[in-house]
Tab-separated table of C-alpha atoms in Angstrom:
chain	number	residue	atom	x	y	z
X	1	MET	CA	-19.456	61.621	-42.524
X	2	THR	CA	-16.258	63.595	-42.886
X	3	THR	CA	-13.123	63.372	-40.816
X	4	GLU	CA	-13.868	66.729	-39.169
X	5	GLU	CA	-17.317	65.577	-38.079
X	6	ILE	CA	-15.905	62.389	-36.556
X	7	ILE	CA	-13.291	64.403	-34.676
X	8	GLN	CA	-15.933	66.816	-33.378
X	9	SER	CA	-18.658	64.394	-32.376
X	10	GLY	CA	-16.832	61.086	-32.031
X	11	LYS	CA	-15.399	59.567	-28.901
X	12	LYS	CA	-11.709	60.116	-28.244
X	13	VAL	CA	-10.285	56.610	-28.016
X	14	TYR	CA	-6.607	57.484	-27.804
X	15	GLU	CA	-5.033	60.660	-26.588
X	16	ARG	CA	-1.505	61.705	-25.822
X	17	PRO	CA	-0.687	60.704	-22.226
X	18	ARG	CA	-1.279	63.612	-19.860
X	19	LEU	CA	2.076	63.143	-18.123
X	20	LEU	CA	4.166	63.433	-21.290
X	21	THR	CA	5.575	66.944	-21.510
X	22	GLU	CA	5.347	69.089	-24.603
X	23	ASN	CA	9.077	68.697	-25.304
X	24	ILE	CA	9.870	66.910	-28.528
X	25	THR	CA	12.073	63.909	-27.733
X	26	HIS	CA	15.668	63.887	-28.933
X	27	TYR	CA	15.363	60.231	-29.963
X	28	CYS	CA	15.910	59.164	-33.561
X	29	PRO	CA	12.805	58.517	-35.672
X	30	GLY	CA	11.258	55.151	-34.819
X	31	CYS	CA	13.172	54.628	-31.559
X	32	GLY	CA	11.534	52.332	-29.017
X	33	HIS	CA	12.386	54.707	-26.169
X	34	GLY	CA	9.554	57.017	-27.204
X	35	VAL	CA	7.021	54.195	-27.041
X	36	VAL	CA	8.206	53.056	-23.605
X	37	HIS	CA	8.163	56.657	-22.294
X	38	LYS	CA	4.569	56.898	-23.452
X	39	LEU	CA	3.644	53.624	-21.739
X	40	VAL	CA	5.326	54.658	-18.481
X	41	ALA	CA	3.454	57.978	-18.533
X	42	GLU	CA	0.152	56.183	-19.185
X	43	VAL	CA	0.702	53.632	-16.424
X	44	ILE	CA	1.678	56.241	-13.808
X	45	ASP	CA	-1.370	58.291	-14.759
X	46	GLU	CA	-3.729	55.310	-14.623
X	47	LEU	CA	-2.458	54.225	-11.218
X	48	GLY	CA	-2.783	57.806	-9.915
X	49	ILE	CA	0.695	57.852	-8.372
X	50	GLU	CA	2.219	60.825	-10.162
X	51	ASP	CA	2.686	62.825	-6.954
X	52	ARG	CA	4.680	60.042	-5.276
X	53	THR	CA	6.625	58.578	-8.178
X	54	VAL	CA	10.375	59.144	-8.453
X	55	GLY	CA	12.224	58.134	-11.582
X	56	VAL	CA	15.957	57.625	-11.850
X	57	ALA	CA	17.374	58.477	-15.262
X	58	PRO	CA	20.432	56.657	-16.597
X	59	VAL	CA	23.378	57.616	-18.744
X	60	GLY	CA	22.702	56.610	-22.316
X	61	CYS	CA	20.149	57.651	-24.883
X	62	ALA	CA	17.505	58.001	-22.155
X	63	VAL	CA	19.656	60.464	-20.185
X	64	PHE	CA	17.117	63.238	-20.795
X	65	ALA	CA	14.126	61.109	-19.742
X	66	TYR	CA	13.435	63.703	-17.043
X	67	ASN	CA	12.519	66.194	-19.753
X	68	TYR	CA	9.741	64.039	-21.110
X	69	ILE	CA	7.737	62.527	-18.246
X	70	ASP	CA	6.251	64.920	-15.710
X	71	VAL	CA	7.173	63.199	-12.430
X	72	ASP	CA	10.090	63.706	-10.037
X	73	TRP	CA	13.441	62.547	-11.380
X	74	ILE	CA	17.026	62.094	-10.302
X	75	GLU	CA	19.872	61.732	-12.778
X	76	ALA	CA	22.264	58.977	-11.712
X	77	ALA	CA	25.932	58.496	-12.508
X	78	HIS	CA	26.585	55.905	-15.203
X	79	GLY	CA	25.157	52.548	-14.117
X	80	ARG	CA	24.312	53.680	-10.580
X	81	ALA	CA	20.579	54.148	-11.020
X	82	PRO	CA	19.601	51.103	-8.867
X	83	ALA	CA	21.848	52.384	-6.056
X	84	ILE	CA	20.174	55.814	-6.128
X	85	ALA	CA	16.769	54.165	-6.347
X	86	THR	CA	17.671	52.100	-3.274
X	87	ALA	CA	18.345	55.275	-1.310
X	88	VAL	CA	15.133	56.957	-2.425
X	89	SER	CA	12.943	53.947	-1.735
X	90	ARG	CA	14.449	53.486	1.739
X	91	LEU	CA	14.143	57.154	2.684
X	92	TYR	CA	10.634	57.485	1.255
X	93	PRO	CA	9.088	54.022	1.664
X	94	ASN	CA	5.719	55.179	0.362
X	95	ASP	CA	7.132	56.524	-2.881
X	96	VAL	CA	7.085	54.447	-6.035
X	97	VAL	CA	10.622	54.422	-7.384
X	98	PHE	CA	11.640	53.278	-10.820
X	99	THR	CA	14.854	53.280	-12.824
X	100	TYR	CA	14.918	53.567	-16.596
X	101	GLN	CA	18.104	52.103	-18.020
X	102	GLY	CA	19.561	50.932	-21.287
X	103	ASP	CA	21.729	47.896	-21.832
X	104	GLY	CA	25.010	49.801	-21.642
X	105	ASP	CA	23.987	51.313	-18.318
X	106	LEU	CA	22.348	48.291	-16.695
X	107	ALA	CA	24.162	45.328	-18.223
X	108	ALA	CA	27.690	46.738	-18.580
X	109	ILE	CA	28.900	49.407	-16.163
X	110	GLY	CA	26.015	48.968	-13.734
X	111	THR	CA	25.929	45.176	-13.478
X	112	ALA	CA	27.041	45.128	-9.839
X	113	GLU	CA	24.538	47.770	-8.726
X	114	THR	CA	21.734	46.073	-10.625
X	115	ILE	CA	22.408	42.595	-9.309
X	116	HIS	CA	22.891	43.679	-5.716
X	117	ALA	CA	19.847	45.956	-5.683
X	118	ALA	CA	17.780	43.052	-7.006
X	119	ASN	CA	19.397	40.636	-4.571
X	120	ARG	CA	18.549	42.893	-1.636
X	121	GLY	CA	14.981	42.937	-2.903
X	122	GLU	CA	14.772	46.713	-2.942
X	123	ASN	CA	11.245	47.910	-3.556
X	124	ILE	CA	11.919	49.417	-6.978
X	125	VAL	CA	10.913	48.928	-10.608
X	126	ILE	CA	13.773	48.473	-13.047
X	127	ILE	CA	12.850	49.237	-16.645
X	128	PHE	CA	15.560	47.822	-18.882
X	129	ILE	CA	15.649	48.810	-22.542
X	130	ASN	CA	17.663	46.213	-24.443
X	131	ASN	CA	18.596	47.177	-27.982
X	132	ALA	CA	21.822	45.167	-28.221
X	133	ILE	CA	24.009	48.162	-28.982
X	134	TYR	CA	25.464	51.341	-27.467
X	135	GLY	CA	23.165	53.744	-29.237
X	136	MET	CA	24.213	57.106	-27.800
X	137	THR	CA	27.956	56.792	-28.389
X	138	GLY	CA	27.653	55.695	-31.982
X	139	GLY	CA	26.688	52.030	-32.182
X	140	GLN	CA	29.502	50.145	-30.442
X	141	MET	CA	29.200	46.567	-29.202
X	142	ALA	CA	27.260	46.144	-25.968
X	143	PRO	CA	27.289	43.087	-23.687
X	144	THR	CA	23.887	42.214	-25.137
X	145	THR	CA	25.020	42.401	-28.784
X	146	LEU	CA	24.110	39.205	-30.639
X	147	LEU	CA	26.758	36.846	-32.001
X	148	GLY	CA	27.525	37.827	-35.584
X	149	GLN	CA	25.948	41.270	-35.204
X	150	LYS	CA	27.930	44.048	-36.870
X	151	THR	CA	28.612	47.150	-34.801
X	152	ALA	CA	31.147	49.968	-34.947
X	153	THR	CA	33.595	47.981	-32.810
X	154	THR	CA	32.800	44.556	-34.302
X	155	PRO	CA	32.783	45.384	-38.026
X	156	TYR	CA	32.984	41.690	-38.978
X	157	GLY	CA	30.301	40.651	-36.506
X	158	ARG	CA	30.594	39.702	-32.830
X	159	GLN	CA	32.680	36.548	-32.357
X	160	ALA	CA	32.406	34.410	-29.245
X	161	ASP	CA	36.144	33.674	-28.962
X	162	LEU	CA	37.121	37.338	-29.181
X	163	ASN	CA	34.131	39.238	-27.749
X	164	GLY	CA	32.370	36.716	-25.554
X	165	PHE	CA	28.683	35.847	-25.528
X	166	PRO	CA	25.582	38.054	-25.211
X	167	ILE	CA	24.396	38.279	-21.611
X	168	LYS	CA	20.781	37.577	-20.669
X	169	ILE	CA	20.666	39.773	-17.620
X	170	SER	CA	16.953	39.277	-16.911
X	171	ASP	CA	17.460	35.525	-16.608
X	172	ILE	CA	20.263	36.161	-14.109
X	173	LEU	CA	18.085	38.549	-12.092
X	174	ALA	CA	15.235	36.033	-12.087
X	175	GLN	CA	17.394	33.603	-10.111
X	176	LEU	CA	17.747	36.056	-7.234
X	177	ASP	CA	15.346	35.728	-4.333
X	178	GLY	CA	14.840	39.491	-4.067
X	179	THR	CA	13.021	39.861	-7.367
X	180	CYS	CA	9.271	39.336	-7.436
X	181	TYR	CA	8.579	39.888	-11.116
X	182	VAL	CA	10.922	39.564	-14.089
X	183	THR	CA	9.537	39.792	-17.586
X	184	ARG	CA	10.781	40.400	-21.098
X	185	GLN	CA	8.579	42.341	-23.496
X	186	ALA	CA	8.950	44.257	-26.747
X	187	VAL	CA	7.404	47.269	-28.477
X	188	PHE	CA	7.731	46.397	-32.167
X	189	THR	CA	4.021	45.767	-32.840
X	190	THR	CA	0.738	47.043	-31.464
X	191	ALA	CA	0.034	43.739	-29.681
X	192	ALA	CA	3.499	43.579	-28.118
X	193	THR	CA	3.184	47.197	-26.996
X	194	ARG	CA	-0.123	46.462	-25.251
X	195	LYS	CA	1.497	43.525	-23.432
X	196	THR	CA	4.416	45.711	-22.395
X	197	LYS	CA	1.992	48.203	-20.914
X	198	ALA	CA	0.302	45.443	-18.897
X	199	ALA	CA	3.723	44.272	-17.667
X	200	LEU	CA	4.721	47.802	-16.641
X	201	LYS	CA	1.439	48.220	-14.800
X	202	LYS	CA	1.996	44.993	-12.898
X	203	ALA	CA	5.538	46.059	-12.009
X	204	PHE	CA	4.351	49.409	-10.634
X	205	GLN	CA	1.567	47.660	-8.712
X	206	ASN	CA	4.187	45.363	-7.167
X	207	ALA	CA	6.145	48.417	-6.058
X	208	MET	CA	2.970	49.932	-4.562
X	209	ALA	CA	2.375	46.655	-2.688
X	210	HIS	CA	6.024	46.571	-1.440
X	211	LYS	CA	6.653	43.152	-2.946
X	212	GLY	CA	10.284	43.607	-3.974
X	213	THR	CA	12.218	44.317	-7.144
X	214	SER	CA	10.366	44.138	-10.448
X	215	VAL	CA	12.347	44.006	-13.680
X	216	VAL	CA	10.733	44.790	-17.020
X	217	GLU	CA	13.108	44.191	-19.903
X	218	VAL	CA	11.924	45.733	-23.158
X	219	VAL	CA	13.572	44.388	-26.301
X	220	SER	CA	13.798	47.532	-28.383
X	221	ASN	CA	15.233	48.686	-31.670
X	222	CYS	CA	18.016	51.076	-32.619
X	223	PRO	CA	17.442	52.065	-36.235
X	224	SER	CA	20.440	54.419	-36.289
X	225	GLY	CA	22.837	52.011	-34.589
X	226	TRP	CA	21.684	49.028	-36.619
X	227	LYS	CA	21.832	51.108	-39.824
X	228	LEU	CA	18.276	50.134	-40.782
X	229	SER	CA	15.045	52.009	-41.389
X	230	PRO	CA	12.634	51.878	-38.411
X	231	GLU	CA	10.441	49.385	-40.250
X	232	LYS	CA	13.373	47.119	-41.199
X	233	ALA	CA	14.784	47.462	-37.682
X	234	ASN	CA	11.561	46.096	-36.225
X	235	GLU	CA	11.650	43.213	-38.716
X	236	TRP	CA	15.272	42.494	-37.779
X	237	LEU	CA	14.280	42.582	-34.104
X	238	ASN	CA	11.527	40.067	-34.750
X	239	GLU	CA	13.801	37.750	-36.728
X	240	HIS	CA	17.000	37.856	-34.697
X	241	MET	CA	16.604	39.499	-31.290
X	242	LEU	CA	13.611	37.443	-30.152
X	243	GLU	CA	15.471	34.209	-30.875
X	244	LYS	CA	18.060	35.064	-28.224
X	245	TYR	CA	15.733	37.106	-26.018
X	246	PRO	CA	12.379	35.282	-26.053
X	247	LEU	CA	9.409	37.292	-24.784
X	248	GLY	CA	7.308	36.440	-21.770
X	249	ASP	CA	7.367	36.326	-17.984
X	250	ILE	CA	10.561	34.796	-16.602
X	251	LYS	CA	9.504	35.017	-12.979
X	252	ASN	CA	6.204	35.990	-11.417
X	253	VAL	CA	5.847	35.412	-7.700
H	1	MET	CA	-26.066	47.316	-38.892
H	2	ALA	CA	-23.814	49.584	-36.971
H	3	LYS	CA	-20.700	50.744	-38.698
H	4	VAL	CA	-17.616	52.063	-36.943
H	5	LYS	CA	-15.864	55.058	-38.392
H	6	GLY	CA	-12.680	56.567	-37.133
H	7	ALA	CA	-10.415	59.525	-37.661
H	8	VAL	CA	-6.968	60.509	-36.478
H	9	THR	CA	-5.309	63.845	-35.875
H	10	ILE	CA	-1.572	64.034	-36.399
H	11	ASP	CA	0.613	66.648	-34.759
H	12	GLU	CA	2.595	67.377	-37.874
H	13	ASN	CA	5.412	69.194	-36.176
H	14	ARG	CA	6.057	66.440	-33.646
H	15	CYS	CA	6.074	63.729	-36.323
H	16	LYS	CA	9.502	62.401	-37.254
H	17	GLY	CA	8.335	60.438	-40.294
H	18	CYS	CA	9.433	57.053	-38.929
H	19	ASP	CA	6.719	55.235	-40.912
H	20	LEU	CA	5.793	52.914	-38.011
H	21	CYS	CA	2.155	54.115	-37.967
H	22	VAL	CA	1.866	53.416	-41.689
H	23	VAL	CA	3.153	49.872	-41.127
H	24	ALA	CA	0.856	49.332	-38.134
H	25	CYS	CA	-2.313	50.571	-39.868
H	26	PRO	CA	-4.452	47.564	-40.858
H	27	THR	CA	-6.634	49.491	-43.288
H	28	ASP	CA	-4.090	51.390	-45.413
H	29	THR	CA	-5.312	54.731	-44.106
H	30	LEU	CA	-2.042	56.484	-43.392
H	31	MET	CA	0.875	57.495	-45.555
H	32	LEU	CA	3.927	59.725	-45.277
H	33	GLN	CA	3.862	62.969	-47.214
H	34	PRO	CA	5.723	62.217	-50.442
H	35	LYS	CA	7.119	65.735	-50.882
H	36	GLU	CA	5.959	68.085	-48.148
H	37	VAL	CA	8.036	68.309	-44.941
H	38	ASN	CA	7.426	69.779	-41.479
H	39	ASP	CA	9.465	72.455	-39.677
H	40	ARG	CA	12.225	70.007	-38.877
H	41	GLY	CA	12.445	68.504	-42.336
H	42	TYR	CA	10.601	65.222	-41.800
H	43	HIS	CA	8.019	63.791	-44.171
H	44	PHE	CA	5.109	63.667	-41.725
H	45	ALA	CA	2.227	61.204	-41.779
H	46	PHE	CA	-1.248	62.092	-43.026
H	47	MET	CA	-4.541	60.333	-43.782
H	48	LYS	CA	-4.350	59.190	-47.363
H	49	ASN	CA	-7.652	57.297	-47.260
H	50	PRO	CA	-9.691	58.925	-44.449
H	51	ASP	CA	-12.715	56.780	-45.280
H	52	ASN	CA	-10.827	53.585	-44.432
H	53	CYS	CA	-10.126	54.538	-40.819
H	54	ILE	CA	-11.844	52.362	-38.223
H	55	GLY	CA	-10.385	54.115	-35.175
H	56	CYS	CA	-8.474	51.048	-33.956
H	57	ALA	CA	-5.663	53.248	-32.555
H	58	SER	CA	-2.919	50.863	-33.718
H	59	CYS	CA	-1.043	53.798	-35.222
H	60	ALA	CA	-1.264	55.828	-32.022
H	61	ILE	CA	-0.087	52.957	-29.830
H	62	VAL	CA	3.104	52.365	-31.825
H	63	CYS	CA	3.869	56.071	-32.434
H	64	PRO	CA	7.128	56.784	-30.560
H	65	ASP	CA	6.474	60.515	-30.470
H	66	GLY	CA	2.872	60.503	-29.279
H	67	CYS	CA	1.683	62.690	-32.118
H	68	ILE	CA	-1.454	60.738	-33.056
H	69	GLU	CA	-4.851	61.068	-31.384
H	70	VAL	CA	-7.730	58.835	-32.419
H	71	TYR	CA	-11.485	59.423	-32.532
H	72	ARG	CA	-14.170	56.838	-33.179
H	73	MET	CA	-17.919	56.865	-33.617
H	74	THR	CA	-20.524	54.273	-34.363
H	75	LEU	CA	-22.963	55.041	-37.169
H	76	GLN	CA	-26.424	53.545	-37.027
H	77	GLN	CA	-27.576	52.390	-40.426
H	78	ALA	CA	-31.116	51.436	-41.273
């Protein structure tokens, strides 16, 4: 039985999500953004909501997300994605609105918008990619950077007395009454990726059921910013990131 | 006993040679091209040991660029 015969007569068990466009992503090799894009496209397709889904793209590495997933998109000013999503979800209550933000967008410049959108319980899905660094601008320290982690602006490692502590934004959002589902997942292994897909599906289902704000934090890698190969970056994520950002549901109402 | 055989197709020009599929593969099927590169200069993945593939789709699930598609079939053995 040759490979060609299996391809011709076998069952297709995994195919490229229909909603991913043909454009080749601009992400670095091994970047977690590509995996999450794929999962979002799969989930929207499986739920059959592509004609009433509106995404809000951030500023950051995912700024061109609208080129890669074939649904309606709006590009927000830096950090303002939850505010735009609020407007869309209020004007079109039957649409499923999601934001796709990195840690520089959501946890730094957009903290106020994020917290207040979640506190108002807007019916949106917030997808938060946490890679502990400002990837697009060249690997500077982010609010989520771990203590001791070397970045372009903390060449000797982040120090608490000078740079403060890493912020666990999902834990903060979980305390707000407006959120219905807050979870932290990762995409560094096959098993973790499957769990992330289930979490994204639940978040989109919450939005379809008008239950409130759902937050899916995805602990991701940044091979270029961390100066590691994709494989080593995933190992580093497993060893260091998950200690500070443990995986699992933080809130599930 | 039934035996499961799998095969993958790799979109060579989308592949960025990140090696994550090779790490995820439980049966040592995949490998990056040691010398050959695609249009954009990346060492793309290929099936080094096609007979090992069980069609588990681990490689496709972790692929950030969605360039892997997986096929599986069950062989009936006497």
